[in-house]
Coordinates of C-alpha atoms and ligand atoms in Angstrom, one line a residue:
M1 CA 0.0 0.0 0.0
K2 CA 3.0 2.2 -0.6
K3 CA 2.2 5.9 -0.7
L4 CA 2.4 7.2 -4.2
W5 CA 3.4 10.6 -2.9
F6 CA 6.7 9.3 -2.0
G7 CA 7.3 8.5 -5.6
V8 CA 6.1 11.9 -6.5
L9 CA 8.5 13.5 -4.0
L10 CA 11.4 11.5 -5.3
A11 CA 10.7 12.5 -8.8
V12 CA 10.4 16.1 -7.7
F13 CA 13.8 15.9 -6.0
I14 CA 15.2 14.5 -9.2
A15 CA 13.5 17.0 -11.4
I16 CA 14.7 20.0 -9.4
G17 CA 18.2 18.6 -9.4
A18 CA 21.1 18.1 -7.1
A19 CA 21.0 21.7 -5.9
C20 CA 18.1 20.7 -3.7
S21 CA 19.8 17.9 -1.9
N22 CA 19.2 19.8 1.3
V23 CA 15.7 20.8 0.4
D24 CA 13.5 21.8 3.3
P25 CA 10.6 19.2 3.5
H26 CA 8.0 22.0 3.5
E27 CA 9.4 23.3 0.3
S28 CA 9.3 19.8 -1.2
A29 CA 5.7 19.6 -0.1
Q30 CA 4.9 22.7 -2.2
K31 CA 6.8 21.4 -5.2
H32 CA 4.9 18.2 -4.8
D33 CA 1.6 20.0 -4.9
M34 CA 2.7 21.9 -8.0
A35 CA 3.6 18.6 -9.7
N36 CA 0.1 17.4 -8.9
M37 CA -1.6 20.5 -10.1
N38 CA 0.3 20.3 -13.4
G39 CA -1.1 16.8 -13.8
Q40 CA 2.5 15.5 -13.8
G41 CA 2.2 13.5 -10.6
E42 CA 1.6 10.2 -12.2
N43 CA 4.3 10.5 -14.8
A44 CA 6.7 11.7 -12.2
A45 CA 5.9 8.8 -10.0
R46 CA 6.3 6.4 -12.8
N47 CA 9.8 7.6 -13.4
S48 CA 10.7 7.9 -9.8
G49 CA 11.9 4.4 -9.0
E50 CA 14.0 4.1 -12.1
N51 CA 17.0 2.8 -10.1
L52 CA 14.8 0.0 -8.6
P53 CA 14.4 -3.4 -10.2
L54 CA 10.8 -4.2 -11.4
A55 CA 9.0 -6.4 -8.9
T56 CA 8.7 -10.0 -10.0
N57 CA 5.6 -12.2 -9.8
T58 CA 4.9 -13.9 -6.5
K59 CA 6.5 -17.4 -6.4
V60 CA 5.1 -20.4 -4.6
L61 CA 7.8 -22.0 -2.4
S62 CA 7.3 -25.4 -0.8
G63 CA 9.5 -27.1 1.8
K64 CA 10.9 -26.7 5.2
E65 CA 13.6 -24.2 4.7
F66 CA 13.3 -20.9 3.0
Y67 CA 15.4 -17.9 2.2
I68 CA 13.7 -14.5 2.3
T69 CA 15.3 -11.2 1.6
A70 CA 13.5 -7.9 2.2
K71 CA 14.4 -5.4 -0.5
E72 CA 13.1 -2.5 -2.5
A73 CA 11.5 -2.8 -5.9
L74 CA 9.2 -1.0 -8.3
L75 CA 5.7 -2.6 -8.4
K76 CA 3.6 -2.3 -11.5
I77 CA 0.1 -2.3 -10.1
N78 CA -1.6 -1.7 -13.5
D79 CA -0.7 -0.1 -16.8
K80 CA -0.7 3.4 -15.3
V81 CA 0.7 3.0 -11.8
R82 CA 4.1 1.9 -10.7
L83 CA 5.1 2.4 -7.1
P84 CA 8.4 2.0 -5.3
V85 CA 7.7 -0.6 -2.6
Y86 CA 9.3 -2.8 0.0
T87 CA 9.2 -6.5 -0.9
Y88 CA 10.1 -10.0 0.3
N89 CA 12.2 -11.6 -2.4
G90 CA 11.3 -8.9 -4.9
S91 CA 7.6 -9.5 -5.1
V92 CA 4.4 -8.2 -3.5
P93 CA 3.0 -10.3 -2.0
G94 CA 6.3 -12.0 -1.0
P95 CA 6.7 -15.7 -1.7
E96 CA 3.7 -17.9 -0.9
L97 CA 5.2 -20.3 1.6
H98 CA 3.8 -23.8 1.7
V99 CA 4.8 -26.0 4.5
K100 CA 3.6 -29.4 5.8
Q101 CA 1.9 -29.9 9.1
G102 CA 4.4 -31.5 11.5
D103 CA 7.4 -30.0 9.9
R104 CA 10.0 -27.9 11.6
V105 CA 10.3 -24.8 9.5
K106 CA 13.3 -22.5 9.1
I107 CA 13.3 -19.1 7.4
H108 CA 16.6 -17.5 6.8
F109 CA 15.8 -13.8 6.6
K110 CA 18.0 -11.0 5.3
N111 CA 17.2 -7.4 5.6
D112 CA 18.4 -5.5 2.5
L113 CA 16.1 -2.5 3.2
P114 CA 17.5 0.8 4.3
V115 CA 15.5 0.5 7.5
P116 CA 15.2 -2.0 10.4
T117 CA 12.5 -4.6 10.1
A118 CA 11.2 -8.0 11.4
I119 CA 8.8 -10.7 10.3
H120 CA 5.7 -11.7 12.3
W121 CA 3.8 -14.9 11.6
H122 CA 0.3 -13.6 11.8
G123 CA -2.0 -16.1 13.5
Y124 CA 0.6 -18.8 13.9
P125 CA 1.2 -20.2 17.3
V126 CA 5.0 -20.0 17.2
S127 CA 6.9 -19.8 20.4
N128 CA 7.1 -16.3 21.7
N129 CA 10.7 -15.6 20.9
Q130 CA 9.9 -16.3 17.2
D131 CA 6.9 -13.9 17.1
G132 CA 8.9 -11.1 15.5
V133 CA 7.7 -8.1 17.5
P134 CA 10.6 -5.6 17.9
G135 CA 10.9 -4.3 21.5
V136 CA 8.7 -7.2 22.8
T137 CA 10.2 -10.5 21.5
M138 CA 13.3 -9.4 19.6
D139 CA 15.3 -6.5 18.4
A140 CA 14.5 -5.2 14.9
I141 CA 16.8 -6.6 12.3
K142 CA 19.1 -3.9 11.1
P143 CA 19.9 -3.1 7.4
G144 CA 22.3 -5.7 6.1
K145 CA 21.7 -8.1 9.0
T146 CA 20.2 -11.6 9.0
Y147 CA 18.0 -13.6 11.3
T148 CA 16.7 -17.2 11.2
Y149 CA 13.2 -17.9 12.3
E150 CA 12.2 -21.4 13.4
F151 CA 8.9 -22.9 14.3
T152 CA 7.0 -26.2 14.1
A153 CA 4.0 -26.2 11.8
T154 CA 1.6 -27.5 14.4
V155 CA -1.8 -26.5 12.9
P156 CA -2.8 -26.5 9.2
G157 CA -4.5 -23.6 7.4
T158 CA -4.2 -20.2 5.8
Y159 CA -1.9 -17.8 7.6
W160 CA 0.3 -14.9 6.6
Y161 CA 3.5 -13.1 7.5
H162 CA 4.2 -9.4 7.6
S163 CA 6.5 -6.8 9.1
H164 CA 5.8 -6.0 12.7
Q165 CA 8.3 -3.1 12.8
N166 CA 6.7 0.2 12.3
S167 CA 4.0 -2.0 10.7
V168 CA 1.5 0.7 9.8
N169 CA 4.0 1.8 7.2
Q170 CA 6.0 -1.3 6.4
V171 CA 2.9 -3.5 5.7
D172 CA 1.6 -0.5 3.8
E173 CA 4.7 -0.6 1.7
G174 CA 4.3 -4.2 0.7
L175 CA 6.0 -6.3 3.3
Y176 CA 3.6 -9.2 3.5
G177 CA 3.1 -12.7 2.1
A178 CA 1.0 -15.9 2.6
L179 CA 1.9 -18.8 4.8
I180 CA 0.0 -22.0 3.9
V181 CA 0.3 -25.0 6.2
E182 CA -0.9 -28.1 4.4
P183 CA -2.6 -30.7 6.5
K184 CA -1.1 -34.1 7.0
N185 CA -4.0 -35.8 5.3
K186 CA -4.7 -35.3 1.6
A187 CA -6.3 -32.1 0.3
T188 CA -10.0 -32.2 -0.4
F189 CA -9.9 -30.0 -3.4
D190 CA -8.5 -30.1 -6.9
R191 CA -7.1 -26.6 -7.3
E192 CA -6.3 -23.7 -5.0
Y193 CA -5.5 -20.1 -5.3
T194 CA -4.3 -17.6 -2.7
L195 CA -5.6 -14.1 -3.0
V196 CA -4.1 -11.4 -0.9
L197 CA -6.1 -8.1 -0.7
D198 CA -4.7 -4.7 -0.2
E199 CA -5.2 -1.0 -0.7
W200 CA -2.7 1.6 -1.9
M201 CA -2.8 5.4 -1.9
S202 CA -3.4 6.9 -5.3
H203 CA -1.9 10.3 -6.1
G204 CA -5.1 12.2 -6.9
N205 CA -5.5 13.3 -3.3
A206 CA -2.1 12.4 -2.0
Q207 CA -1.1 15.9 -1.0
M208 CA -3.8 15.8 1.6
N209 CA -1.4 13.7 3.6
M210 CA 1.4 16.2 3.5
A211 CA 0.2 18.0 6.6
G212 CA 0.3 14.8 8.5
M213 CA 3.5 13.3 7.2
N214 CA 6.5 12.9 9.3
H215 CA 9.0 15.1 7.6
G216 CA 12.0 13.6 9.4
D217 CA 11.3 10.2 7.8
M218 CA 9.5 10.7 4.6
N219 CA 9.5 7.1 3.6
H220 CA 7.4 6.4 6.6
G221 CA 5.2 9.3 7.0
S222 CA 1.8 7.7 7.5
C223 CA -0.2 8.5 10.5
T224 CA 1.5 11.0 12.8
G225 CA -1.7 11.8 14.6
D226 CA -2.1 15.3 13.2
G227 CA -3.3 14.2 9.8
Q228 CA -6.8 14.6 8.4
T229 CA -9.7 13.3 10.3
D230 CA -12.3 11.8 8.2
T231 CA -15.9 11.0 9.0
S232 CA -15.0 7.6 10.2
G233 CA -12.9 9.2 12.9
S234 CA -9.6 7.9 11.6
C235 CA -6.7 10.2 11.9
H236 CA -5.8 8.9 8.5
D237 CA -8.1 9.7 5.6
M238 CA -8.9 6.2 4.4
G239 CA -10.3 7.8 1.2
M240 CA -6.7 8.2 0.1
Y241 CA -6.4 4.5 -0.3
G242 CA -8.0 4.7 -3.8
L243 CA -6.3 1.8 -5.4
F244 CA -7.3 -1.8 -4.4
T245 CA -5.2 -4.8 -5.4
I246 CA -5.3 -8.6 -5.4
N247 CA -1.9 -10.1 -5.2
G248 CA -0.3 -6.7 -5.9
K249 CA -2.2 -6.0 -9.1
S250 CA -5.3 -4.0 -9.8
G251 CA -8.2 -4.5 -12.3
S252 CA -7.3 -6.1 -15.6
A253 CA -3.7 -6.5 -14.5
I254 CA -4.9 -9.3 -12.1
K255 CA -4.2 -12.7 -13.5
P256 CA -7.4 -14.7 -14.1
L257 CA -8.0 -17.8 -12.1
K258 CA -8.1 -20.8 -14.4
V259 CA -10.5 -23.6 -13.5
K260 CA -11.7 -26.8 -15.3
Q261 CA -15.2 -28.0 -15.3
G262 CA -15.9 -30.3 -12.4
E263 CA -13.0 -29.2 -10.3
K264 CA -13.4 -28.4 -6.6
V265 CA -11.6 -25.1 -6.2
R266 CA -10.4 -23.6 -2.9
L267 CA -9.7 -19.8 -2.7
R268 CA -7.7 -18.6 0.3
L269 CA -8.5 -15.0 0.9
I270 CA -6.2 -12.9 3.1
N271 CA -6.7 -9.3 3.9
A272 CA -3.4 -7.5 4.3
G273 CA -5.0 -4.1 4.0
Y274 CA -6.7 -1.7 6.4
M275 CA -10.2 -1.8 5.1
T276 CA -12.9 -4.4 5.1
H277 CA -13.8 -5.8 1.7
A278 CA -17.1 -7.3 0.8
L279 CA -16.5 -10.0 -1.8
H280 CA -19.0 -11.5 -4.2
L281 CA -18.4 -14.7 -6.0
H282 CA -20.5 -14.6 -9.2
G283 CA -22.3 -17.6 -10.8
H284 CA -21.4 -20.2 -8.1
E285 CA -22.5 -21.6 -4.8
Y286 CA -19.7 -21.6 -2.3
K287 CA -18.9 -22.7 1.2
I288 CA -16.8 -21.0 3.8
V289 CA -14.7 -24.0 4.9
A290 CA -12.3 -22.2 7.2
T291 CA -11.5 -18.9 8.8
D292 CA -8.2 -17.8 10.3
G293 CA -6.9 -21.3 9.6
H294 CA -9.7 -23.1 11.5
P295 CA -12.4 -25.3 9.8
L296 CA -16.0 -24.5 10.2
N297 CA -18.4 -27.3 11.1
D298 CA -20.7 -28.4 8.3
P299 CA -20.8 -25.1 6.3
Q300 CA -23.9 -24.7 4.1
P301 CA -23.7 -23.5 0.5
I302 CA -24.1 -19.8 0.0
K303 CA -25.1 -18.0 -3.2
D304 CA -25.0 -14.3 -3.9
K305 CA -24.1 -13.3 -0.5
L306 CA -21.2 -11.0 0.4
L307 CA -18.3 -12.3 2.3
N308 CA -16.9 -9.5 4.5
I309 CA -13.2 -9.8 5.1
A310 CA -11.7 -7.5 7.7
P311 CA -8.0 -6.5 8.0
G312 CA -5.9 -9.5 9.1
E313 CA -8.6 -12.0 8.6
R314 CA -8.5 -15.1 6.4
Y315 CA -11.3 -17.0 4.7
D316 CA -11.0 -20.3 2.8
I317 CA -13.9 -20.7 0.5
E318 CA -14.6 -23.7 -1.8
F319 CA -16.8 -24.0 -4.9
T320 CA -17.4 -26.6 -7.6
A321 CA -16.6 -25.4 -11.1
N322 CA -20.0 -26.4 -12.5
H323 CA -21.0 -23.3 -14.4
P324 CA -18.7 -22.9 -17.4
G325 CA -17.9 -19.4 -18.7
E326 CA -16.0 -16.5 -17.3
W327 CA -17.0 -15.2 -13.9
L328 CA -15.9 -12.6 -11.4
L329 CA -15.0 -12.5 -7.8
E330 CA -15.4 -8.8 -7.0
C331 CA -15.3 -6.3 -4.2
H332 CA -18.6 -4.6 -3.6
G333 CA -19.3 -1.1 -2.3
N334 CA -18.9 2.5 -3.0
M335 CA -15.2 2.8 -2.2
K336 CA -13.4 4.3 -5.0
G337 CA -10.9 1.5 -5.3
A338 CA -13.5 -1.3 -5.4
A339 CA -13.6 -1.4 -9.2
G340 CA -9.9 -2.6 -9.2
M341 CA -10.5 -5.4 -6.8
K342 CA -11.9 -8.0 -9.0
V343 CA -10.5 -11.2 -10.5
K344 CA -11.8 -13.3 -13.4
I345 CA -12.5 -17.0 -13.0
Q346 CA -12.0 -18.5 -16.4
Y347 CA -13.0 -22.0 -17.4
E348 CA -10.5 -23.7 -19.6
G349 CA -11.7 -23.5 -23.1
A350 CA -14.6 -21.2 -22.3
K351 CA -15.4 -18.2 -24.6
S352 CA -14.7 -14.9 -23.0
S353 CA -16.9 -12.7 -20.9
T354 CA -20.3 -14.0 -20.1
D355 CA -20.3 -12.0 -16.8
K356 CA -20.7 -8.4 -15.9
A357 CA -19.2 -6.5 -13.0
N358 CA -21.9 -5.1 -10.7
A359 CA -20.1 -3.7 -7.6
K360 CA -23.0 -1.6 -6.5
E361 CA -25.5 -4.4 -6.4
D362 CA -27.1 -4.6 -2.9
L363 CA -26.6 -8.1 -1.5
P364 CA -26.9 -9.5 2.0
A365 CA -23.7 -10.4 3.9
V366 CA -22.9 -13.8 5.4
D367 CA -23.3 -13.7 9.2
L368 CA -20.6 -15.9 10.6
T369 CA -22.3 -16.1 14.1
K370 CA -25.1 -18.1 12.5
Y371 CA -23.1 -20.0 9.8
G372 CA -22.5 -23.8 9.8
K373 CA -23.8 -26.4 12.3
P374 CA -23.4 -26.2 16.1
A375 CA -21.0 -28.7 17.7
S376 CA -19.1 -28.7 20.9
G377 CA -16.1 -26.3 20.9
P378 CA -13.4 -26.0 23.4
F379 CA -15.3 -23.4 25.5
T380 CA -18.8 -22.5 26.6
L381 CA -20.2 -19.2 28.0
D382 CA -21.2 -20.6 31.3
Q383 CA -18.1 -22.6 32.2
K384 CA -15.7 -21.4 34.8
Y385 CA -12.9 -19.1 33.8
D386 CA -9.7 -18.4 35.7
V387 CA -9.5 -14.8 34.5
S388 CA -11.9 -12.4 32.8
Y389 CA -11.1 -9.2 31.1
T390 CA -13.0 -6.4 29.4
M391 CA -11.4 -4.4 26.6
R392 CA -13.4 -1.3 25.9
L393 CA -12.2 0.1 22.5
G394 CA -12.5 3.8 22.2
T395 CA -11.2 7.0 20.7
A396 CA -10.0 10.1 22.4
M397 CA -8.4 13.4 21.5
G398 CA -4.7 13.1 22.3
K399 CA -2.1 15.9 22.3
N400 CA -1.4 15.4 18.6
G401 CA -4.8 14.4 17.4
M402 CA -7.0 11.3 17.5
V403 CA -5.9 8.4 19.6
Y404 CA -7.3 4.9 19.8
T405 CA -7.7 3.5 23.3
I406 CA -8.2 0.3 25.2
N407 CA -10.0 1.1 28.5
G408 CA -9.1 4.7 28.1
K409 CA -5.3 4.2 27.6
T410 CA -2.9 4.1 24.7
Y411 CA 0.0 1.6 24.3
P412 CA 2.3 1.2 26.2
E413 CA 0.2 2.7 29.0
T414 CA -2.6 0.1 28.4
A415 CA -3.1 -2.4 31.2
P416 CA -1.8 -5.9 30.1
L417 CA -4.0 -9.0 30.4
Y418 CA -2.1 -11.1 33.0
V419 CA -2.5 -14.8 32.7
K420 CA -0.6 -17.9 33.8
T421 CA 0.0 -21.1 31.9
G422 CA -3.1 -23.3 31.8
D423 CA -5.6 -20.5 32.5
R424 CA -8.9 -20.3 30.8
V425 CA -9.3 -16.7 29.8
K426 CA -12.5 -14.9 28.9
V427 CA -12.3 -11.5 27.2
K428 CA -15.2 -9.2 26.5
L429 CA -14.5 -6.8 23.6
V430 CA -16.7 -3.7 23.5
N431 CA -16.5 -1.2 20.7
A432 CA -17.5 2.2 22.1
S433 CA -16.0 4.0 19.1
P434 CA -17.4 5.1 15.8
V435 CA -15.1 2.8 13.7
D436 CA -14.5 -0.9 13.2
H437 CA -11.7 -2.6 15.1
P438 CA -10.4 -5.9 13.8
M439 CA -8.8 -7.2 17.0
H440 CA -5.9 -9.7 16.7
L441 CA -4.3 -11.8 19.4
H442 CA -0.8 -13.1 18.7
G443 CA 0.2 -16.7 19.5
H444 CA -3.3 -18.1 20.4
F445 CA -6.7 -18.8 18.9
F446 CA -9.8 -17.7 20.6
Q447 CA -13.3 -19.1 20.4
V448 CA -16.0 -16.5 19.7
L449 CA -18.8 -17.3 22.2
S450 CA -21.4 -14.5 21.9
K451 CA -22.2 -11.4 20.0
N452 CA -24.2 -8.6 21.7
G453 CA -25.1 -10.9 24.5
K454 CA -26.4 -13.7 22.3
P455 CA -24.6 -17.0 22.0
L456 CA -23.5 -18.0 18.6
T457 CA -25.9 -20.4 16.9
G458 CA -23.7 -21.8 14.1
S459 CA -20.5 -23.7 13.9
P460 CA -17.9 -23.1 16.7
L461 CA -16.0 -20.1 15.6
I462 CA -12.3 -20.1 16.3
K463 CA -10.2 -17.1 15.1
D464 CA -7.2 -15.0 15.8
T465 CA -8.7 -11.8 14.3
L466 CA -12.2 -10.6 15.0
N467 CA -13.8 -7.5 13.6
V468 CA -15.7 -5.6 16.2
K469 CA -18.0 -3.0 14.7
P470 CA -19.2 0.2 16.4
G471 CA -21.6 -0.7 19.3
E472 CA -20.9 -4.4 19.2
E473 CA -19.9 -6.5 22.1
Y474 CA -18.3 -10.0 21.8
V475 CA -17.2 -12.5 24.4
V476 CA -14.2 -14.7 23.3
A477 CA -12.3 -17.3 25.3
F478 CA -8.8 -18.8 24.9
K479 CA -6.6 -21.2 26.7
A480 CA -3.3 -19.8 28.0
D481 CA -1.2 -22.5 26.4
N482 CA 1.7 -20.6 24.8
P483 CA 3.8 -18.8 27.4
G484 CA 5.2 -15.4 26.5
D485 CA 4.4 -11.7 26.0
W486 CA 1.9 -11.5 23.2
M487 CA 0.4 -8.5 21.5
F488 CA -3.4 -8.0 21.3
H489 CA -4.2 -5.2 19.0
C490 CA -6.3 -3.7 16.3
H491 CA -5.2 -4.7 12.8
E492 CA -6.3 -1.4 11.3
L493 CA -2.7 -0.6 11.8
H494 CA -3.3 3.1 11.9
H495 CA -5.3 2.5 15.1
A496 CA -2.6 0.3 16.5
S497 CA 0.1 2.9 15.9
A498 CA -2.2 5.5 17.5
G499 CA -2.6 3.5 20.7
M500 CA -4.9 0.5 20.3
V501 CA -2.5 -2.2 21.5
T502 CA -2.2 -4.2 24.7
E503 CA -0.4 -7.4 25.7
V504 CA -1.3 -10.7 27.1
K505 CA 1.5 -11.4 29.6
Y506 CA 2.2 -14.7 31.3
K507 CA 3.1 -14.2 34.9
D508 CA 5.1 -17.5 34.9
Y509 CA 7.1 -16.6 31.8
K510 CA 10.5 -14.9 31.9
S511 CA 11.6 -13.8 28.5
D512 CA 15.3 -14.1 27.7
Y513 CA 15.0 -11.0 25.6
T514 CA 15.7 -7.6 27.0
P515 CA 15.3 -4.7 24.6
D516 CA 18.5 -2.7 24.3
P517 CA 17.6 0.5 26.2
D518 CA 19.9 2.5 23.9
D519 CA 18.3 1.1 20.8
Q520 CA 15.7 3.6 19.6
T521 CA 14.9 1.6 16.4
N522 CA 12.6 -1.0 17.8
R523 CA 9.0 0.0 16.9
G524 CA 7.0 -3.1 17.5
E525 CA 3.5 -1.6 17.1
Ligands
LIG601 CU1 -0.8 -9.2 11.8 CU2 0.4 -7.9 15.4 O1 -0.2 -8.6 13.6
LIG602 CU1 -9.1 -0.2 15.2

């Protein structure tokens, strides 16, 4: 989701020549505005990353041992837009890692970026010291340095990895990829595709962000707290994210998904962005077979219903290719980027285009709290819990603008959730703010037990990321079975960077990591 204005700025620097190597950032901001007014913004941006290699296509890597290098590249999002980005192995998304359940996995990571970074394995129950949160579980990996991550692939499913250093900006800039853990037993489908959703800033209104950007660090000038406040209460004007992508491409640049009649097809949907996307699969019945890596019990077929996927969430859906032609999976809604977030599903040998985009069509959404068949899950509402917490999610006016709070506090002042190994933990999440909060817990899965006081009536729902909408209240429960210091935060990462983070801390865990007090580069949130 790299900011295009950065490209514009770079180009302006180049355009105005070496004399300006000490240019005052405010001056560059004005120049930038002029470039936009002259309608040169896009051209300028297109030239700006000339020294960078063009991003390659995402590769699928299978095995137990992987080599990943973080480096810069120029990403061609469509015919018009190229953005300088951060990548894993030169592609956005980074390599799609396929590992086998039961395997011990090693990832040799090298940082060839100009900034410190770290990889976090989102949703995966790795041991705490491999969780990749700078300042909490490890020091950020400095430019030129390496680090080897290791974990056992205990549970199958769809996961992802991303930077957890200054993540609001580094994930925005492209540092993410899919992690697929294949089950021990044979797959139940014939073909699979992984689709990673994201949004990027488009230049049309990029200058709006200039007031809010951090001039000391232009590459990472996202939300500094004094940016624009939009109607959704975000300190970041989400309207600036006008370019939506699937696997790093937008609109017709997205590679069609080939299917053969009769095949059972699994789509693994991962939202690496900061907005919820409502997806509509045309022409087919589908089932949601898993979310956040966890299977749903006896999912019923769905037709013409929207699947909402919030930041950080994953959904595995399956359909049978029994309706030859060319169909769309498309993002619905009025958001300006929605038109770019659609991918064709092409039957081999089918004649082109039998389907029409219709992003404005009003369709009901799937309600996950009523989906699938009941079964006994690990927890119930009325059982005994060792500890219970309430997290009230709010907003407040801070010294430098809007902050996002948990029980009135911003990280690191938020009160941790203390647990000890073996505890059964119940957490009530209450959204008392005007915007969605997709809350994500590291290192554990929780069962969602009730919504707005009503017990769930469908399949047991086990997740690591749960979108809590304004006014909603959920009760979730988890077993404290993975000792460590674990983040629990909003995955609209602007909210996390503006305070909405806390930690689950095991009282009986003593980390062998102590952050270097003189190291100012760790930015785990
Ligand atoms: Cu996907 Cu704390 O992260
Ligand atoms: Cu939030």
